[in-house]
Amino acid sequence: MYQKVLAASVLAVLTAAPAFAAVSGATLFKQHCAFCHPDGGNIMNKNKTLHKKDLNRDGIKDWKGVVAKMRNPGPGMTRYDAKAITDPQAKAIGEYVIKTFK
Ligand code: HEC
């Protein structure tokens, strides 16, 4: 009986993990990025939104491109090193940006 309960809770944690990662990308984006990029826009430079057309024009094709921008941004954007936003967090934000803003 005890073992069964334990197994069930381990399973619950495992199956909850991917959903949690998705939530955390969205949450991290809200915390760090949405101030300047509400709805994937850009309040400082309207030509540099997070929508696919602009990203592709600037050679940002996947989450790695978004992370590269966070690590080495252009004029006006805050720089986020691995202390401010860890690599796994940065990946989650990058994946969120690519899948959310078409
Ligand atoms: C203080 C305002 C500000 C914050 C906060 C900010 N950005 Fe930016 N972002 C900018 C500006 C200004 C640019 C245009 C300059 C450039 O290309 O770096 C930009 C550009 C970008 C681009 C390139 C867009 C394009 O079309 O080429 C990406 C991707 C991006 N930001 C992602 C993020 C992410 C992810 C975060 C949060 C971790 C974030 N930004 C936080 C201001 C901000």
PDB file of C-alpha atoms and ligand atoms in Angstrom:
ATOM      1  CA  MET A   1       0.000   0.000   0.000  1.00  0.00           C
ATOM      2  CA  TYR A   2       2.682   2.491   0.989  1.00  0.00           C
ATOM      3  CA  GLN A   3       4.739   1.517  -2.055  1.00  0.00           C
ATOM      4  CA  LYS A   4       1.760   2.060  -4.299  1.00  0.00           C
ATOM      5  CA  VAL A   5       1.204   5.565  -2.968  1.00  0.00           C
ATOM      6  CA  LEU A   6       4.893   6.330  -3.396  1.00  0.00           C
ATOM      7  CA  ALA A   7       4.896   5.053  -6.982  1.00  0.00           C
ATOM      8  CA  ALA A   8       1.818   7.130  -7.752  1.00  0.00           C
ATOM      9  CA  SER A   9       3.367  10.301  -6.438  1.00  0.00           C
ATOM     10  CA  VAL A  10       6.623   9.709  -8.340  1.00  0.00           C
ATOM     11  CA  LEU A  11       4.562   9.254 -11.486  1.00  0.00           C
ATOM     12  CA  ALA A  12       2.634  12.435 -10.782  1.00  0.00           C
ATOM     13  CA  VAL A  13       5.860  14.414 -10.469  1.00  0.00           C
ATOM     14  CA  LEU A  14       7.235  12.938 -13.708  1.00  0.00           C
ATOM     15  CA  THR A  15       4.114  13.632 -15.747  1.00  0.00           C
ATOM     16  CA  ALA A  16       3.761  17.140 -14.321  1.00  0.00           C
ATOM     17  CA  ALA A  17       7.329  18.109 -15.336  1.00  0.00           C
ATOM     18  CA  PRO A  18       6.788  19.091 -19.015  1.00  0.00           C
ATOM     19  CA  ALA A  19       3.744  21.208 -18.187  1.00  0.00           C
ATOM     20  CA  PHE A  20       5.711  22.917 -15.454  1.00  0.00           C
ATOM     21  CA  ALA A  21       8.541  23.754 -17.892  1.00  0.00           C
ATOM     22  CA  ALA A  22       6.051  25.398 -20.261  1.00  0.00           C
ATOM     23  CA  VAL A  23       4.518  27.460 -17.454  1.00  0.00           C
ATOM     24  CA  SER A  24       7.918  28.519 -16.260  1.00  0.00           C
ATOM     25  CA  GLY A  25       8.967  29.819 -19.721  1.00  0.00           C
ATOM     26  CA  ALA A  26       5.845  31.972 -19.784  1.00  0.00           C
ATOM     27  CA  THR A  27       6.332  33.096 -16.194  1.00  0.00           C
ATOM     28  CA  LEU A  28       9.986  33.957 -16.739  1.00  0.00           C
ATOM     29  CA  PHE A  29       9.089  35.894 -19.871  1.00  0.00           C
ATOM     30  CA  LYS A  30       6.536  37.906 -17.893  1.00  0.00           C
ATOM     31  CA  GLN A  31       9.095  38.576 -15.163  1.00  0.00           C
ATOM     32  CA  HIS A  32      12.026  39.600 -17.342  1.00  0.00           C
ATOM     33  CA  CYS A  33      10.903  40.491 -20.842  1.00  0.00           C
ATOM     34  CA  ALA A  34       7.237  41.476 -21.069  1.00  0.00           C
ATOM     35  CA  PHE A  35       7.909  44.988 -19.766  1.00  0.00           C
ATOM     36  CA  CYS A  36       9.658  45.870 -23.038  1.00  0.00           C
ATOM     37  CA  HIS A  37       8.089  43.136 -25.170  1.00  0.00           C
ATOM     38  CA  PRO A  38       4.366  43.129 -24.287  1.00  0.00           C
ATOM     39  CA  ASP A  39       2.563  40.550 -26.452  1.00  0.00           C
ATOM     40  CA  GLY A  40       5.836  39.933 -28.264  1.00  0.00           C
ATOM     41  CA  GLY A  41       6.054  43.569 -29.391  1.00  0.00           C
ATOM     42  CA  ASN A  42       8.831  46.034 -28.634  1.00  0.00           C
ATOM     43  CA  ILE A  43       8.082  49.336 -26.883  1.00  0.00           C
ATOM     44  CA  MET A  44      11.543  50.744 -27.667  1.00  0.00           C
ATOM     45  CA  ASN A  45      12.074  49.695 -31.271  1.00  0.00           C
ATOM     46  CA  LYS A  46       8.977  48.742 -33.226  1.00  0.00           C
ATOM     47  CA  ASN A  47      11.040  47.060 -35.946  1.00  0.00           C
ATOM     48  CA  LYS A  48      12.488  44.566 -33.467  1.00  0.00           C
ATOM     49  CA  THR A  49       9.489  42.650 -32.228  1.00  0.00           C
ATOM     50  CA  LEU A  50       9.576  38.981 -31.220  1.00  0.00           C
ATOM     51  CA  HIS A  51       7.332  37.997 -34.115  1.00  0.00           C
ATOM     52  CA  LYS A  52       8.665  35.506 -36.601  1.00  0.00           C
ATOM     53  CA  LYS A  53       9.050  37.951 -39.493  1.00  0.00           C
ATOM     54  CA  ASP A  54      11.363  40.243 -37.497  1.00  0.00           C
ATOM     55  CA  LEU A  55      13.264  37.397 -35.826  1.00  0.00           C
ATOM     56  CA  ASN A  56      13.918  35.686 -39.155  1.00  0.00           C
ATOM     57  CA  ARG A  57      15.060  38.948 -40.746  1.00  0.00           C
ATOM     58  CA  ASP A  58      17.629  39.223 -37.967  1.00  0.00           C
ATOM     59  CA  GLY A  59      18.745  35.595 -38.261  1.00  0.00           C
ATOM     60  CA  ILE A  60      16.994  34.358 -35.097  1.00  0.00           C
ATOM     61  CA  LYS A  61      15.549  31.001 -36.122  1.00  0.00           C
ATOM     62  CA  ASP A  62      15.164  29.017 -32.915  1.00  0.00           C
ATOM     63  CA  TRP A  63      15.403  29.198 -29.117  1.00  0.00           C
ATOM     64  CA  LYS A  64      19.190  29.306 -29.326  1.00  0.00           C
ATOM     65  CA  GLY A  65      18.987  32.547 -31.281  1.00  0.00           C
ATOM     66  CA  VAL A  66      16.751  34.069 -28.605  1.00  0.00           C
ATOM     67  CA  VAL A  67      19.192  32.978 -25.886  1.00  0.00           C
ATOM     68  CA  ALA A  68      22.113  34.456 -27.867  1.00  0.00           C
ATOM     69  CA  LYS A  69      20.255  37.783 -27.968  1.00  0.00           C
ATOM     70  CA  MET A  70      19.679  37.679 -24.186  1.00  0.00           C
ATOM     71  CA  ARG A  71      23.381  37.000 -23.593  1.00  0.00           C
ATOM     72  CA  ASN A  72      24.506  39.659 -26.074  1.00  0.00           C
ATOM     73  CA  PRO A  73      21.730  42.186 -26.761  1.00  0.00           C
ATOM     74  CA  GLY A  74      21.689  45.210 -29.026  1.00  0.00           C
ATOM     75  CA  PRO A  75      21.166  48.874 -28.033  1.00  0.00           C
ATOM     76  CA  GLY A  76      18.497  49.473 -25.392  1.00  0.00           C
ATOM     77  CA  MET A  77      17.987  45.888 -24.280  1.00  0.00           C
ATOM     78  CA  THR A  78      19.052  44.627 -20.860  1.00  0.00           C
ATOM     79  CA  ARG A  79      21.855  42.050 -20.861  1.00  0.00           C
ATOM     80  CA  TYR A  80      21.095  38.774 -19.089  1.00  0.00           C
ATOM     81  CA  ASP A  81      24.114  36.685 -18.138  1.00  0.00           C
ATOM     82  CA  ALA A  82      23.897  33.151 -16.746  1.00  0.00           C
ATOM     83  CA  LYS A  83      23.730  34.535 -13.196  1.00  0.00           C
ATOM     84  CA  ALA A  84      20.632  36.615 -13.941  1.00  0.00           C
ATOM     85  CA  ILE A  85      18.930  33.877 -15.991  1.00  0.00           C
ATOM     86  CA  THR A  86      20.386  30.346 -15.893  1.00  0.00           C
ATOM     87  CA  ASP A  87      20.912  28.343 -19.090  1.00  0.00           C
ATOM     88  CA  PRO A  88      17.845  26.092 -18.519  1.00  0.00           C
ATOM     89  CA  GLN A  89      15.706  29.144 -17.737  1.00  0.00           C
ATOM     90  CA  ALA A  90      17.011  30.937 -20.825  1.00  0.00           C
ATOM     91  CA  LYS A  91      16.147  27.890 -22.934  1.00  0.00           C
ATOM     92  CA  ALA A  92      12.612  27.834 -21.504  1.00  0.00           C
ATOM     93  CA  ILE A  93      12.169  31.529 -22.346  1.00  0.00           C
ATOM     94  CA  GLY A  94      13.572  30.993 -25.849  1.00  0.00           C
ATOM     95  CA  GLU A  95      11.224  28.090 -26.530  1.00  0.00           C
ATOM     96  CA  TYR A  96       8.306  30.116 -25.201  1.00  0.00           C
ATOM     97  CA  VAL A  97       9.138  33.071 -27.478  1.00  0.00           C
ATOM     98  CA  ILE A  98       9.477  30.876 -30.596  1.00  0.00           C
ATOM     99  CA  LYS A  99       6.246  28.955 -30.021  1.00  0.00           C
ATOM    100  CA  THR A 100       4.139  31.879 -28.769  1.00  0.00           C
ATOM    101  CA  PHE A 101       4.820  34.834 -31.069  1.00  0.00           C
ATOM    102  CA  LYS A 102       4.237  33.704 -34.643  1.00  0.00           C
TER     103      LYS A 102
HETATM  104  C1  HEC B   1      14.669  47.325 -21.322  1.00  0.00           C
HETATM  105  C2  HEC B   1      13.839  46.789 -22.388  1.00  0.00           C
HETATM  106  C3  HEC B   1      14.031  45.345 -22.810  1.00  0.00           C
HETATM  107  C4  HEC B   1      13.944  44.208 -22.031  1.00  0.00           C
HETATM  108  C5  HEC B   1      13.677  44.110 -20.550  1.00  0.00           C
HETATM  109  C6  HEC B   1      14.109  43.095 -22.945  1.00  0.00           C
HETATM  110  N1  HEC B   1      14.321  43.532 -24.213  1.00  0.00           N
HETATM  111 FE1  HEC B   1      14.584  42.397 -25.858  1.00  0.00          FE
HETATM  112  N2  HEC B   1      14.878  44.048 -26.974  1.00  0.00           N
HETATM  113  C7  HEC B   1      14.858  45.363 -26.504  1.00  0.00           C
HETATM  114  C8  HEC B   1      15.302  46.270 -27.554  1.00  0.00           C
HETATM  115  C9  HEC B   1      15.419  47.791 -27.437  1.00  0.00           C
HETATM  116  C10 HEC B   1      15.604  45.458 -28.666  1.00  0.00           C
HETATM  117  C11 HEC B   1      16.172  45.904 -30.014  1.00  0.00           C
HETATM  118  C12 HEC B   1      17.676  45.941 -29.935  1.00  0.00           C
HETATM  119  C13 HEC B   1      18.250  44.597 -30.193  1.00  0.00           C
HETATM  120  O1  HEC B   1      18.065  44.047 -31.286  1.00  0.00           O
HETATM  121  O2  HEC B   1      18.873  44.036 -29.277  1.00  0.00           O
HETATM  122  C14 HEC B   1      15.302  44.067 -28.274  1.00  0.00           C
HETATM  123  C15 HEC B   1      15.431  42.978 -29.119  1.00  0.00           C
HETATM  124  C16 HEC B   1      15.131  41.674 -28.766  1.00  0.00           C
HETATM  125  C17 HEC B   1      15.179  40.541 -29.687  1.00  0.00           C
HETATM  126  C18 HEC B   1      15.491  40.617 -31.178  1.00  0.00           C
HETATM  127  C19 HEC B   1      14.228  41.044 -31.917  1.00  0.00           C
HETATM  128  C20 HEC B   1      14.425  41.197 -33.416  1.00  0.00           C
HETATM  129  O3  HEC B   1      13.400  41.329 -34.112  1.00  0.00           O
HETATM  130  O4  HEC B   1      15.566  41.154 -33.887  1.00  0.00           O
HETATM  131  C21 HEC B   1      14.873  39.435 -28.953  1.00  0.00           C
HETATM  132  C22 HEC B   1      14.789  38.003 -29.465  1.00  0.00           C
HETATM  133  C23 HEC B   1      14.641  39.869 -27.596  1.00  0.00           C
HETATM  134  N3  HEC B   1      14.791  41.233 -27.526  1.00  0.00           N
HETATM  135  C24 HEC B   1      14.306  39.029 -26.567  1.00  0.00           C
HETATM  136  C25 HEC B   1      14.171  39.448 -25.239  1.00  0.00           C
HETATM  137  C26 HEC B   1      13.968  38.536 -24.154  1.00  0.00           C
HETATM  138  C27 HEC B   1      13.820  37.026 -24.293  1.00  0.00           C
HETATM  139  C28 HEC B   1      13.935  39.300 -23.018  1.00  0.00           C
HETATM  140  C29 HEC B   1      13.784  38.817 -21.599  1.00  0.00           C
HETATM  141  C30 HEC B   1      14.771  37.854 -21.132  1.00  0.00           C
HETATM  142  C31 HEC B   1      14.092  40.685 -23.417  1.00  0.00           C
HETATM  143  N4  HEC B   1      14.246  40.726 -24.768  1.00  0.00           N
HETATM  144  C32 HEC B   1      14.076  41.760 -22.553  1.00  0.00           C
HETATM  145  C33 HEC B   1      14.472  45.749 -25.252  1.00  0.00           C
HETATM  146  C34 HEC B   1      14.292  44.897 -24.171  1.00  0.00           C
END
